[in-house]
Short mmCIF file of C-alpha atoms in Angstrom, two decimals:
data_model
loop_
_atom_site.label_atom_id
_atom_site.label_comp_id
_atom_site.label_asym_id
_atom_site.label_seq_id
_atom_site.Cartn_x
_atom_site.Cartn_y
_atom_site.Cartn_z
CA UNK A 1 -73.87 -119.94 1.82
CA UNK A 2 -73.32 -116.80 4.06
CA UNK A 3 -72.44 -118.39 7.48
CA UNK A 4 -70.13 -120.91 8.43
CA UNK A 5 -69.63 -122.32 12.13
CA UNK A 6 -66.73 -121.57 13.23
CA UNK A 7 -64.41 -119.90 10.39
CA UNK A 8 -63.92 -116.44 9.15
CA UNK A 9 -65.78 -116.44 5.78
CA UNK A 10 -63.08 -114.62 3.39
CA UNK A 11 -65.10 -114.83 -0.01
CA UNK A 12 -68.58 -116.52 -1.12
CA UNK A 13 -69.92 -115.86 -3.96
CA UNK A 14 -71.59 -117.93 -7.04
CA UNK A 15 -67.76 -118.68 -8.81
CA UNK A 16 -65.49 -119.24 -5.64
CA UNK A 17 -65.62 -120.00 -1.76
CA UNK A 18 -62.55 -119.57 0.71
CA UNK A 19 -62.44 -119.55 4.57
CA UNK A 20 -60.34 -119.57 7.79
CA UNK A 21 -61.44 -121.80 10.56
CA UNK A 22 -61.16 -121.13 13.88
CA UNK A 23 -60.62 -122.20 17.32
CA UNK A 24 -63.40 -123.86 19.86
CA UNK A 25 -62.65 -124.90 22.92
CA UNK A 26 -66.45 -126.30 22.44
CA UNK A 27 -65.44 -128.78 20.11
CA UNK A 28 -62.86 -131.63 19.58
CA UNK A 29 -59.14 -130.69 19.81
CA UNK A 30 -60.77 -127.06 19.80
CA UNK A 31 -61.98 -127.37 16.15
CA UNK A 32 -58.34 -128.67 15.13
CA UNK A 33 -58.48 -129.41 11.62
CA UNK A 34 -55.09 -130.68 11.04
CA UNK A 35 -54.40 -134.63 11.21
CA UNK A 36 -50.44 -134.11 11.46
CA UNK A 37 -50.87 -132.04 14.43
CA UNK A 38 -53.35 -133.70 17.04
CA UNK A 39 -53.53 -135.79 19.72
CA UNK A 40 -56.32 -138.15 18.14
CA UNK A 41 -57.11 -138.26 14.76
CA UNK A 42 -60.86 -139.60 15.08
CA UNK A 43 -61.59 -136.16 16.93
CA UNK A 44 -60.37 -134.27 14.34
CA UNK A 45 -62.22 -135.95 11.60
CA UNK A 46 -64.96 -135.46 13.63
CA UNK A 47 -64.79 -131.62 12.98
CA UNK A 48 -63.81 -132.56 9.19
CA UNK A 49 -67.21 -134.30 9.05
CA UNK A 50 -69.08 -131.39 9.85
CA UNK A 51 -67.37 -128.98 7.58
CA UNK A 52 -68.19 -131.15 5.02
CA UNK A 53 -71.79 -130.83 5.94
CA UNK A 54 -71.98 -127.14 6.10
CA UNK A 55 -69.95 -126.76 2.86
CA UNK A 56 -71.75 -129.58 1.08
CA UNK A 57 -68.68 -130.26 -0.41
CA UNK A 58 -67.49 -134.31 0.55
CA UNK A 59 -64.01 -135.07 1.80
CA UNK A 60 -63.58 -137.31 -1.22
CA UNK A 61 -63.03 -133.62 -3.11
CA UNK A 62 -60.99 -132.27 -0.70
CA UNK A 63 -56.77 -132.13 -1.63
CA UNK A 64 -54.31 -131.57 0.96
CA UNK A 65 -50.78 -130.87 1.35
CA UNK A 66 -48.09 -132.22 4.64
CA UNK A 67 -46.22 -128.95 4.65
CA UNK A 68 -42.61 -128.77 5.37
CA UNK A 69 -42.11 -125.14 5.75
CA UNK A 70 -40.94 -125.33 1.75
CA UNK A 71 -41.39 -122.96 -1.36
CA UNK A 72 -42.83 -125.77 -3.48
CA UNK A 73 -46.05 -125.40 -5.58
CA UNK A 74 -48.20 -128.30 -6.72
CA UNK A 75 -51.03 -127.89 -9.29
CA UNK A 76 -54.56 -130.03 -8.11
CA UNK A 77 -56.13 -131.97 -10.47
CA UNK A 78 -59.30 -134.68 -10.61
CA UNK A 79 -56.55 -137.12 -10.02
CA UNK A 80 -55.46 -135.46 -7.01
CA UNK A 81 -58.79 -135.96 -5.35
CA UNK A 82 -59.60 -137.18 -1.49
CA UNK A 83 -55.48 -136.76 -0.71
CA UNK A 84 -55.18 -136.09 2.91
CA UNK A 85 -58.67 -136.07 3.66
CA UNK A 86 -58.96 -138.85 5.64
CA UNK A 87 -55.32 -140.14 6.09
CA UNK A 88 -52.39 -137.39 6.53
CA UNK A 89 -50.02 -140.27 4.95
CA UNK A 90 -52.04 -139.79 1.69
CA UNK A 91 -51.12 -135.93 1.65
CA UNK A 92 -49.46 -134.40 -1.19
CA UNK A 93 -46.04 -134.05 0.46
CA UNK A 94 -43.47 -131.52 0.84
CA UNK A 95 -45.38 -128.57 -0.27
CA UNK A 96 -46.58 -125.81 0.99
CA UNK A 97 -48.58 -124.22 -1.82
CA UNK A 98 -51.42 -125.71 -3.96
CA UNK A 99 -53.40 -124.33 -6.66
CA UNK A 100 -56.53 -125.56 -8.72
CA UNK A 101 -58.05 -124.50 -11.62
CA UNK A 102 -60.81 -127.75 -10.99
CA UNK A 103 -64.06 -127.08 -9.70
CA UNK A 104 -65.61 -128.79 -6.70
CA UNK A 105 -62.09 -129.31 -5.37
CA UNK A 106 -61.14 -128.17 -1.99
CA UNK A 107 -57.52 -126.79 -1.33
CA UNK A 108 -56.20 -125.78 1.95
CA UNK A 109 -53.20 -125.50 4.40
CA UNK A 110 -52.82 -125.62 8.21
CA UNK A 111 -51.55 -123.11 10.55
CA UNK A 112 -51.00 -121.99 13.85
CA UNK A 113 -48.81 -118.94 13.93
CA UNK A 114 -48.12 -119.27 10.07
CA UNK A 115 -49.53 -117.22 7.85
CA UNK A 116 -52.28 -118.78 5.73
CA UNK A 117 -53.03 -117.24 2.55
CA UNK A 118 -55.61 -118.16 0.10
CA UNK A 119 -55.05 -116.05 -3.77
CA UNK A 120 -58.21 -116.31 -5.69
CA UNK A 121 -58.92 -114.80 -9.89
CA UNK A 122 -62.52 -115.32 -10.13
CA UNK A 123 -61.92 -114.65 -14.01
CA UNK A 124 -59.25 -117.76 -15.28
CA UNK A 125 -60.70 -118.94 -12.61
CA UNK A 126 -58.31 -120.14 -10.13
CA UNK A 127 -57.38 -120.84 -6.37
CA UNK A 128 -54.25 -121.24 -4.45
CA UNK A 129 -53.55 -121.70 -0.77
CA UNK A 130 -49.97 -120.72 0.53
CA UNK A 131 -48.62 -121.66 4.19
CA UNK A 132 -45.45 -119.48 4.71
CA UNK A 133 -44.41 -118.86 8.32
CA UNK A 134 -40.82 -117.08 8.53
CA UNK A 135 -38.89 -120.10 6.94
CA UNK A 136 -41.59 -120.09 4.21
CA UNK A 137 -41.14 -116.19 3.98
CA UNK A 138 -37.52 -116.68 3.71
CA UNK A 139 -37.81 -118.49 0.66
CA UNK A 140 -40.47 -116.15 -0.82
CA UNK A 141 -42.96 -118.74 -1.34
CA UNK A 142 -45.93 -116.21 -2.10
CA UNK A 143 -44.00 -114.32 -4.69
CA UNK A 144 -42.72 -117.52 -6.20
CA UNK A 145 -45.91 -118.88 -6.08
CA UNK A 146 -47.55 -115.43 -6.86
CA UNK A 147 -45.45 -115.08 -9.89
CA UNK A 148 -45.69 -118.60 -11.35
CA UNK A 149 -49.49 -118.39 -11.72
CA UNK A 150 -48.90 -114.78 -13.35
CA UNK A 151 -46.45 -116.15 -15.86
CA UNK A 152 -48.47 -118.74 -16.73
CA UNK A 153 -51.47 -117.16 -17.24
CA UNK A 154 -53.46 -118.93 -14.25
CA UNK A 155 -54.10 -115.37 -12.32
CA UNK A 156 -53.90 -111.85 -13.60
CA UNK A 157 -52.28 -109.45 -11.12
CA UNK A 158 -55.12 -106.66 -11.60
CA UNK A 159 -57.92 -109.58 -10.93
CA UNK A 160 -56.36 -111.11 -8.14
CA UNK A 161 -57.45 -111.07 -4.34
CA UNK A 162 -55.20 -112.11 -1.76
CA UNK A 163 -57.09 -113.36 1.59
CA UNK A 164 -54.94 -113.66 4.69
CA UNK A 165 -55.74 -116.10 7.90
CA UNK A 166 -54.63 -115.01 11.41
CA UNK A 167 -51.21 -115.15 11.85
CA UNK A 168 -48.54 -113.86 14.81
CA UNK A 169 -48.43 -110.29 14.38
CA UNK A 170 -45.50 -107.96 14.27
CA UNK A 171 -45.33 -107.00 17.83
CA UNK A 172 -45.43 -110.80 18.77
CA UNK A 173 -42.83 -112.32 16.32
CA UNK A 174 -39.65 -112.14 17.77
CA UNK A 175 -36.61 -113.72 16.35
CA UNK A 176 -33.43 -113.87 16.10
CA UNK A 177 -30.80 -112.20 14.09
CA UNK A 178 -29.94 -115.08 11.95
CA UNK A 179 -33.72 -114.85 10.57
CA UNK A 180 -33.19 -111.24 10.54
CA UNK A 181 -30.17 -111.87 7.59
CA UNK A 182 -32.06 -114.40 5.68
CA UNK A 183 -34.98 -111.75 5.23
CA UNK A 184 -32.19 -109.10 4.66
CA UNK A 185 -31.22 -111.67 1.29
CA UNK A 186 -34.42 -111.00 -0.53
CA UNK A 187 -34.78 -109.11 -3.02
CA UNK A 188 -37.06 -105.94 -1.18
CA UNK A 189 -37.09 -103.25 0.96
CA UNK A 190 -38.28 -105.21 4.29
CA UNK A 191 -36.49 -102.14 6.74
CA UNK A 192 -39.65 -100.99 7.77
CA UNK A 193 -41.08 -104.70 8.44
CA UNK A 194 -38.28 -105.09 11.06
CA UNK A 195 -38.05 -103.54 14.20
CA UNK A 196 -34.46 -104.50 15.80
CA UNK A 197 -34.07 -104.75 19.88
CA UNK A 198 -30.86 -104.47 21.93
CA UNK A 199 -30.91 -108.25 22.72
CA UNK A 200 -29.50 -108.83 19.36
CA UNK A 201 -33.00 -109.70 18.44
CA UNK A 202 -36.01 -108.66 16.52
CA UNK A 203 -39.86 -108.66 15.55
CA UNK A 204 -40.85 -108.96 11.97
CA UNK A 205 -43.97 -108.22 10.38
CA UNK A 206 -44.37 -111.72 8.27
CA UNK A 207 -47.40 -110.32 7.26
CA UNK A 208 -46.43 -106.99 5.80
CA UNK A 209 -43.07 -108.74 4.14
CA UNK A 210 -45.82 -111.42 2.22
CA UNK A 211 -48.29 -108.43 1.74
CA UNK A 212 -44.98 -106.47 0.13
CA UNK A 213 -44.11 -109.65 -2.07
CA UNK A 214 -48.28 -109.43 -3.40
CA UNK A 215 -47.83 -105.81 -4.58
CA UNK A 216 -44.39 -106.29 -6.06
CA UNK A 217 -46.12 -108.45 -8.72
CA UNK A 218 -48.98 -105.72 -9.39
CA UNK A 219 -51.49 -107.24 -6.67
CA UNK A 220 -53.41 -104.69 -4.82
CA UNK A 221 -56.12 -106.53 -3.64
CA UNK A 222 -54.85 -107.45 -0.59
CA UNK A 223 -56.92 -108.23 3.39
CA UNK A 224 -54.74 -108.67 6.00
CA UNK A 225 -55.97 -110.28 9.04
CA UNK A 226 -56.35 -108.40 12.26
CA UNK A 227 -56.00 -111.46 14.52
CA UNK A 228 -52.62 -111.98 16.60
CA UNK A 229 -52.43 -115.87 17.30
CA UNK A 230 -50.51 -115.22 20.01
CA UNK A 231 -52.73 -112.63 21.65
CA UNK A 232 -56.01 -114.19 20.95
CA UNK A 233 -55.88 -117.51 22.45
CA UNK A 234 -59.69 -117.91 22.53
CA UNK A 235 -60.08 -117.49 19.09
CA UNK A 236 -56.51 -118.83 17.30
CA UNK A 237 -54.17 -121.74 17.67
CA UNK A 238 -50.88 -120.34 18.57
CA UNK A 239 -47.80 -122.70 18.74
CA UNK A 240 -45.70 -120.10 20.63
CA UNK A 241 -48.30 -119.25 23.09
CA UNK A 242 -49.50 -123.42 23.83
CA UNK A 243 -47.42 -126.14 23.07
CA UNK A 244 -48.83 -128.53 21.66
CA UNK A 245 -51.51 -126.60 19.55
CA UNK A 246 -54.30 -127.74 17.18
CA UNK A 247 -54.02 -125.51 13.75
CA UNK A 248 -56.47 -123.51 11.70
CA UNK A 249 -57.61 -124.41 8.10
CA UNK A 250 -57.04 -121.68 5.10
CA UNK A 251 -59.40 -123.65 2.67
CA UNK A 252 -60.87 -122.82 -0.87
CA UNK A 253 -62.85 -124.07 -3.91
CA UNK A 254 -63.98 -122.74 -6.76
CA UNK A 255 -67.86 -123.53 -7.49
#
């Protein structure tokens, strides 16, 4: 498979496939894939249904999480199988990071500004999809979840490739000071990822401060993602920019 409607293709080859869909004012909820966040669910399984097509891949293999905005990691297994698929109750709840060393067993979150991010070692091999907007980045959900899979032998830093979905971009994120301290508590150098205004507020580069957890851990690998949600509106769901939004799907599977 080389083209998918739709999606930014991140990585296909013969061990592992991982995407982004996008926005499509063409198509139900504009392509929403995200049952937690629309305005009728039918529509969005509508656009479920035909990525299952394209990936030949059924929704009884797919595994999805609610997310929370937490730092919790869940492992996939068979068991695990056809969770959130068709029913967002059915969800593996409060997480915001899965991983899967199964075959044939899609894993994905949903975002609008968040950062999706899908970490893939075709050698173990092994998949993980990470949601972290700023509360997620906060709690250093990538390098927790980075790490983990590193100390327990599921990735290998030098192997790893880190795939990242649209997301708000630095000169679109503004917060406020309170954020600003809670990404002052972790443990990196995140001065030049913050860019302070005299409105006792500030825009942060979520994207740099995940990319600088990745290469703390020995990942180099890394593609950032050009897109501004909040910029692009024909292309990306943005929750700042249109409320309410549909979201975009950071999905993966190994083969």
């Amino acid at each position: 498979m080389s083209t998918l409607t739709n999606s930014l293709i991140h990585l296909d080859n013969n061990i592992v496939f991982a995407a982004t869909t996008m926005k499509n004012v063409d198509l139900p909820e504009k392509n929403n894939m995200a049952l937690h966040v629309c305005v009728n669910p039918e529509e969005v399984l509508k656009n479920r249904y035909r990525l299952e097509k394209e990936l030949e891949l059924p929704l009884s293999n797919w595994v999805l999480p609610w997310q929370k905005h937490t730092a919790n990691l869940v492992r996939v297994t068979k068991e695990d199988l056809g969770k959130g698929a068709l029913d967002a109750n059915t969800s593996i709840m409060n997480t915001d990071a899965v991983f899967t060393t199964e075959k044939n067993t899609l894993i994905g979150v949903f975002t609008a500004d968040c950062i999706g991010l899908v970490l893939v070692d075709e050698s173990t091999p092994c998949v993980c999809t990470i949601h972290s907007g700023w509360k997620g980045t906060a709690q250093a959900i990538t390098y927790k979840s980075a790490k983990y899979l590193i100390d327990q032998g599921f990735m290998k830093p030098e192997n790893v490739k880190a795939y990242f979905s649209p997301s708000i971009q630095y000169d679109s994120l503004e917060v406020g000071m309170e954020v600003v301290d809670l990404m002052k508590e972790l443990p990196f150098d995140l001065e030049s990822y913050i860019r302070y205004m005299p409105n006792e507020k500030a825009y942060i580069d979520n994207q740099g401060i995940n990319i600088e957890m990745l290469r703390s851990l020995g990942i180099t690998q890394i593609y950032p993602s050009s897109y501004d949600t909040k910029k692009e509106r024909d292309n990306c769901f943005s929750y700042r920019a249109e409320r309410p939004t549909g979201e975009h799907f950071t999905f993966a599977y190994l083969k």
